[in-house]
PDB file of C-alpha atoms and ligand atoms in Angstrom:
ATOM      1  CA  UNK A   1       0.000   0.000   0.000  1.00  0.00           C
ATOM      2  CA  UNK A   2       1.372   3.406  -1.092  1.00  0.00           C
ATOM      3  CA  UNK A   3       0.732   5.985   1.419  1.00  0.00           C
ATOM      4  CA  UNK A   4       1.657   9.824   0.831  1.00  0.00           C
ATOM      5  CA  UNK A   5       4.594  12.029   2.468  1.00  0.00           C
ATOM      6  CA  UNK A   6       2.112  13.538   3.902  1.00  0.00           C
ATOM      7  CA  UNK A   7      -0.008  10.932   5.243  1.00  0.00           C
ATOM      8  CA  UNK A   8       3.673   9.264   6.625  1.00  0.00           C
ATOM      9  CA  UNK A   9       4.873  12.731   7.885  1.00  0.00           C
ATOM     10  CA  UNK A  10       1.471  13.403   9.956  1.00  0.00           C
ATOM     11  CA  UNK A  11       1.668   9.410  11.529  1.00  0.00           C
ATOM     12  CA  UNK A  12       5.039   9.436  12.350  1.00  0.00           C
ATOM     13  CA  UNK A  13       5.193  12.731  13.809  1.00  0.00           C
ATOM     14  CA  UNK A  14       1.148  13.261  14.810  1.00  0.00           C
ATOM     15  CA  UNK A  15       0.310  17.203  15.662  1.00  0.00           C
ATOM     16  CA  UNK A  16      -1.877  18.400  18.565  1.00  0.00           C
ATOM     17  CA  UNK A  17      -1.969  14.465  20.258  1.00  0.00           C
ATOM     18  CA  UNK A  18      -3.655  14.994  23.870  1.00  0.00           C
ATOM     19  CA  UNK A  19      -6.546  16.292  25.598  1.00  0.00           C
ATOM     20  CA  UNK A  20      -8.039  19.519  26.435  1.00  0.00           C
ATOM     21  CA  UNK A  21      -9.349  19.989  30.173  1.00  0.00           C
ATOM     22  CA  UNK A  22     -12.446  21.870  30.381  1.00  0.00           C
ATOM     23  CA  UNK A  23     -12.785  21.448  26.326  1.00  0.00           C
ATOM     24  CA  UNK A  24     -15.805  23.708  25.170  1.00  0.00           C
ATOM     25  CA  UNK A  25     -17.030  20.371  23.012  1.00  0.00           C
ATOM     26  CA  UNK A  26     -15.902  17.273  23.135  1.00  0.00           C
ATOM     27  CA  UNK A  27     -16.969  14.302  20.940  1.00  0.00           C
ATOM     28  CA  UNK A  28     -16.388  10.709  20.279  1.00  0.00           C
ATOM     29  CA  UNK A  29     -17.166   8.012  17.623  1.00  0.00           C
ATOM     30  CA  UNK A  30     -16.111   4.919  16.569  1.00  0.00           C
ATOM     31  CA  UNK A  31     -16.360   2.304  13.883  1.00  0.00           C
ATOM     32  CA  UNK A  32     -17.205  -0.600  15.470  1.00  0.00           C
ATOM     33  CA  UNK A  33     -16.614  -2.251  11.933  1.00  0.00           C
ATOM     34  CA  UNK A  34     -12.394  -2.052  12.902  1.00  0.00           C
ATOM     35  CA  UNK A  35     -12.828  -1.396  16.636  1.00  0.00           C
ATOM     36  CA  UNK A  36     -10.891   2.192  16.072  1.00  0.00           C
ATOM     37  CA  UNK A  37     -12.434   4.855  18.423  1.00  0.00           C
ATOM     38  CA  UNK A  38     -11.947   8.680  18.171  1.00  0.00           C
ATOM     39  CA  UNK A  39     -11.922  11.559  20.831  1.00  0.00           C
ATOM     40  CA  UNK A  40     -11.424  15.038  19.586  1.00  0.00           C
ATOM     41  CA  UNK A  41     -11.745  18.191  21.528  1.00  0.00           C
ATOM     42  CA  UNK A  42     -12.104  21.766  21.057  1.00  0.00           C
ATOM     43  CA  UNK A  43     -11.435  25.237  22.694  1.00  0.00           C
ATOM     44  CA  UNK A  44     -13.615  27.625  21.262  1.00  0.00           C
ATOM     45  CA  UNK A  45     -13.354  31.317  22.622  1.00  0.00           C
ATOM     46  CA  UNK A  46     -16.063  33.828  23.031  1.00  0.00           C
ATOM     47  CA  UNK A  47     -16.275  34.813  19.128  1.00  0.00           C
ATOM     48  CA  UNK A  48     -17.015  31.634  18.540  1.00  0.00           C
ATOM     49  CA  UNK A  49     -13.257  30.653  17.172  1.00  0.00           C
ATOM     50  CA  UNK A  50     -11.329  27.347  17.953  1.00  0.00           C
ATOM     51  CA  UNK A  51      -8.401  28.274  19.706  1.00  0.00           C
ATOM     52  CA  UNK A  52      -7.190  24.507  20.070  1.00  0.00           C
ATOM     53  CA  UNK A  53      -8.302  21.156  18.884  1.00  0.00           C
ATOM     54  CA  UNK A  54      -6.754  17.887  20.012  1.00  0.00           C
ATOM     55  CA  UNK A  55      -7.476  14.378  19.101  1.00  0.00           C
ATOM     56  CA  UNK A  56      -6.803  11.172  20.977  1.00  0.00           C
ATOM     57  CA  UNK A  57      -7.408   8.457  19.568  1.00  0.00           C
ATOM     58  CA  UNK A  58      -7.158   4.141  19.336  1.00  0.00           C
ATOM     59  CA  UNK A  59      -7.124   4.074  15.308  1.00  0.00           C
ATOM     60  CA  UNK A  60      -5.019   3.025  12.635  1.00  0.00           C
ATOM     61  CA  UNK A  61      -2.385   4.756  10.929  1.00  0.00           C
ATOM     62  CA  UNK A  62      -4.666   6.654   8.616  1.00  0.00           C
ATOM     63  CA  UNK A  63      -7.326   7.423  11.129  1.00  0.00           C
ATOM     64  CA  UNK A  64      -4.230   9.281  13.192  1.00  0.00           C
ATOM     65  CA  UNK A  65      -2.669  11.097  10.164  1.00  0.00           C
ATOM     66  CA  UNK A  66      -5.964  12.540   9.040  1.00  0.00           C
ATOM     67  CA  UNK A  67      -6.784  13.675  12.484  1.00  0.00           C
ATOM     68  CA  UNK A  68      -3.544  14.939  13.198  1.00  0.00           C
ATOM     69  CA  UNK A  69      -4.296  16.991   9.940  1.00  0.00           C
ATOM     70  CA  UNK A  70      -7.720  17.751  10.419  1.00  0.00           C
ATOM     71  CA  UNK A  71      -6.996  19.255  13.821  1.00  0.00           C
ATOM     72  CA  UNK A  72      -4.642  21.560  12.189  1.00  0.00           C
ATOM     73  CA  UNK A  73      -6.506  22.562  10.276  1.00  0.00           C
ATOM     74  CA  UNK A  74      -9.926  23.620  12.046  1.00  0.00           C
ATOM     75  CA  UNK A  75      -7.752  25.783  14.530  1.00  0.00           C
ATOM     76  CA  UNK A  76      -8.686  29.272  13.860  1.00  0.00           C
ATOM     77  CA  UNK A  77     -11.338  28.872  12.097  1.00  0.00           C
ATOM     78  CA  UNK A  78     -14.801  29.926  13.274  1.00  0.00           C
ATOM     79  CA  UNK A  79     -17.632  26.935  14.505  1.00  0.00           C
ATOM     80  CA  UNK A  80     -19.011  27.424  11.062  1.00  0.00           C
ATOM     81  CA  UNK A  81     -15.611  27.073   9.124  1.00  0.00           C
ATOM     82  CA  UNK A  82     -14.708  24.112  10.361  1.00  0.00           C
ATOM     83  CA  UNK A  83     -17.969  22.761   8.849  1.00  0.00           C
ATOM     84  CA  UNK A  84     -15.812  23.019   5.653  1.00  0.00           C
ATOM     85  CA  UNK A  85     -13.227  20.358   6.982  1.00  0.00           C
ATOM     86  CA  UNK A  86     -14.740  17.410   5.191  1.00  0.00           C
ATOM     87  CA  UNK A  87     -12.958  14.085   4.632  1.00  0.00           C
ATOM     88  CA  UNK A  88     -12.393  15.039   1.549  1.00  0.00           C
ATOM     89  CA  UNK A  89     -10.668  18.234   2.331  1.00  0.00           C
ATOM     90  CA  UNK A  90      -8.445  16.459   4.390  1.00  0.00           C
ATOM     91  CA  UNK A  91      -7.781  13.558   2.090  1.00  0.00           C
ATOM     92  CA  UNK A  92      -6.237  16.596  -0.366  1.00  0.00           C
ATOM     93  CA  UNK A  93      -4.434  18.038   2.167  1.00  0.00           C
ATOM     94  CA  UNK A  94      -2.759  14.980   2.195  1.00  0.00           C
ATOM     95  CA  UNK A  95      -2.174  13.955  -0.782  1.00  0.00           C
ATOM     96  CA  UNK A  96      -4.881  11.261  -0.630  1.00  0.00           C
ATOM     97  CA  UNK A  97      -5.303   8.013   0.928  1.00  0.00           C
ATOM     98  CA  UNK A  98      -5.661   4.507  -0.378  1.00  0.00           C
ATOM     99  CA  UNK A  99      -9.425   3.992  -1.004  1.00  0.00           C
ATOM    100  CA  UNK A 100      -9.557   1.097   1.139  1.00  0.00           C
ATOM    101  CA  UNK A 101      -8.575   3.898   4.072  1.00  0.00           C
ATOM    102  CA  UNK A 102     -10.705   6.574   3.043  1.00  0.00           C
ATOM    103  CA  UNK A 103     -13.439   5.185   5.680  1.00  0.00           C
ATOM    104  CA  UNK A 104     -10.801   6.114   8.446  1.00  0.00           C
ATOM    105  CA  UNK A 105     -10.421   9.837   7.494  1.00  0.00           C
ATOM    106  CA  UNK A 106     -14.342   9.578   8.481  1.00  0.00           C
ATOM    107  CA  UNK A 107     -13.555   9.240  11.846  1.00  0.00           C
ATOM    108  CA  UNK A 108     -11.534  12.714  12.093  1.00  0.00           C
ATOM    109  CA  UNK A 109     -14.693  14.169  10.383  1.00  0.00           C
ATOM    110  CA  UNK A 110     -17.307  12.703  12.496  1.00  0.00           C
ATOM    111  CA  UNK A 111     -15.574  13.362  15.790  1.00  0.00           C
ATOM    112  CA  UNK A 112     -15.390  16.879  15.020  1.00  0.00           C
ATOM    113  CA  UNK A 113     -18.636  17.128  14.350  1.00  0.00           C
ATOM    114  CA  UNK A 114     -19.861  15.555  17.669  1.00  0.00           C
ATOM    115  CA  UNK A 115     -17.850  17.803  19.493  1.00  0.00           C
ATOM    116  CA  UNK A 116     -19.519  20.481  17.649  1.00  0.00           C
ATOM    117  CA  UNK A 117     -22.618  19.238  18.418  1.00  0.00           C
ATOM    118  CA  UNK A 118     -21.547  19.248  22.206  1.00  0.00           C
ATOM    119  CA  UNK A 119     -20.428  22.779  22.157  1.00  0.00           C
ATOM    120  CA  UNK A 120     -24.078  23.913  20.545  1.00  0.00           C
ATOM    121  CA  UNK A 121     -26.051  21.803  23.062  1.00  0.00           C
ATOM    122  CA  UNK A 122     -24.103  23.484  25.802  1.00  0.00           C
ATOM    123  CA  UNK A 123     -24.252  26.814  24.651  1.00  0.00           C
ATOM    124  CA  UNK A 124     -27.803  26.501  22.564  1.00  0.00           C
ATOM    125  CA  UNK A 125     -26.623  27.403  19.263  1.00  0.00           C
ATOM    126  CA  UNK A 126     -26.851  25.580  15.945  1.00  0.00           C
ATOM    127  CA  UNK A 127     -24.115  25.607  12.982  1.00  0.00           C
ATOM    128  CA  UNK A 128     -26.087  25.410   9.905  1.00  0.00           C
ATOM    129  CA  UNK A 129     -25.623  21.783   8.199  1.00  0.00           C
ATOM    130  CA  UNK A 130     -24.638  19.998  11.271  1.00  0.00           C
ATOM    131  CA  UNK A 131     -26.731  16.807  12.144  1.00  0.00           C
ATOM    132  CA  UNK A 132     -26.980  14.776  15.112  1.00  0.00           C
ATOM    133  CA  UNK A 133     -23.752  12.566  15.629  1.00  0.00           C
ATOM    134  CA  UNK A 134     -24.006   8.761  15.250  1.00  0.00           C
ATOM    135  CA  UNK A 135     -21.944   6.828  18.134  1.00  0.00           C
ATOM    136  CA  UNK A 136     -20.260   4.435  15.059  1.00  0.00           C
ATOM    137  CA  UNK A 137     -20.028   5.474  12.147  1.00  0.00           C
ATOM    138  CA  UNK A 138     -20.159   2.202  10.363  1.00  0.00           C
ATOM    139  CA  UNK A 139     -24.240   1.935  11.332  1.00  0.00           C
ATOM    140  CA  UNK A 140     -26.494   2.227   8.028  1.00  0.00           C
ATOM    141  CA  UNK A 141     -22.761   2.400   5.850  1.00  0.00           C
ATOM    142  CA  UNK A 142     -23.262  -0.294   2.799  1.00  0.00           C
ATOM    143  CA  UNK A 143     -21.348  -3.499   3.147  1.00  0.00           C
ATOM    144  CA  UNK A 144     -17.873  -2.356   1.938  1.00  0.00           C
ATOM    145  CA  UNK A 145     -15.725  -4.780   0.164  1.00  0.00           C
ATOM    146  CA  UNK A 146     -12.262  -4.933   1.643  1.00  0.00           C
TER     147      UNK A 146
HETATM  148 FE1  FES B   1     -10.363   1.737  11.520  1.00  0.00          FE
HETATM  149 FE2  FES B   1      -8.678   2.945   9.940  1.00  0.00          FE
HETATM  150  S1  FES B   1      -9.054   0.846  10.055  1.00  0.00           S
HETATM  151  S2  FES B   1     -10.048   3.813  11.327  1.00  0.00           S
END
């Protein structure tokens, strides 16, 4: 399997790896398909910004590359912004992913989303487009062929 520079760059030397104590939104989801679980959390300030974002997580080599890169890359941007970090936009970031991996840059996604979701229940807000967060992220997918 051919992975990117990128994708090797961000799993061998993962960014913003930890947790956040008194996160504004935290969220978790897993894929109970591979057993791989994500946490990601988020520090939004007052203007509704995220100052931090970090991601633990008990996922494969893909699933931590695209988080590690996904967290970079919602920091600074507002609640509604980081809407716009899609799988997809992550997957170019890198350079792409094998397709049989492209299911674990899902996890990044979805995580960030539920912590989202936890940050608008808290503070009774709503980011246009976001949807109530599934637990696993595998539930309703089509049998994939691997
Ligand atoms: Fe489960 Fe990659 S195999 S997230």
């Amino acid at each position: 399997m051919n992975y990117s520079e990128k994708v090797m760059d961000h799993f061998q030397h993962p960014r913003n790896v930890g947790e956040i104590e008194g996160a504004s939104g935290v969220g978790t989801v897993g894929n109970a398909k591979c057993g791989d679980i994500m946490r990601i959390f988020l520090d939004i300030d007052e203007n509704q910004v995220i100052r931090d974002c970090k991601f633990k997580t008990f996922g494969c080599g893909a699933a931590v590359a695209t988080s590690s890169m996904a967290t970079e890359m919602v920091k600074g941007k507002t609640i509604q912004e980081a809407m716009e970090v899609t799988n997809k936009a992550v997957m170019e970031a890198l350079d792409g992913l094998p397709p049989v991996k492209v299911h674990c840059s899902l996890l990044a996604e979805e995580a960030i989303h539920a912590a989202l979701w936890d940050y608008c229940e808290k503070n009774g807000i709503t980011i246009d487009g976001l949807k109530r967060p599934k637990n696993d992220i595998s539930e309703g997918e089509e049998e994939e062929e691997y």
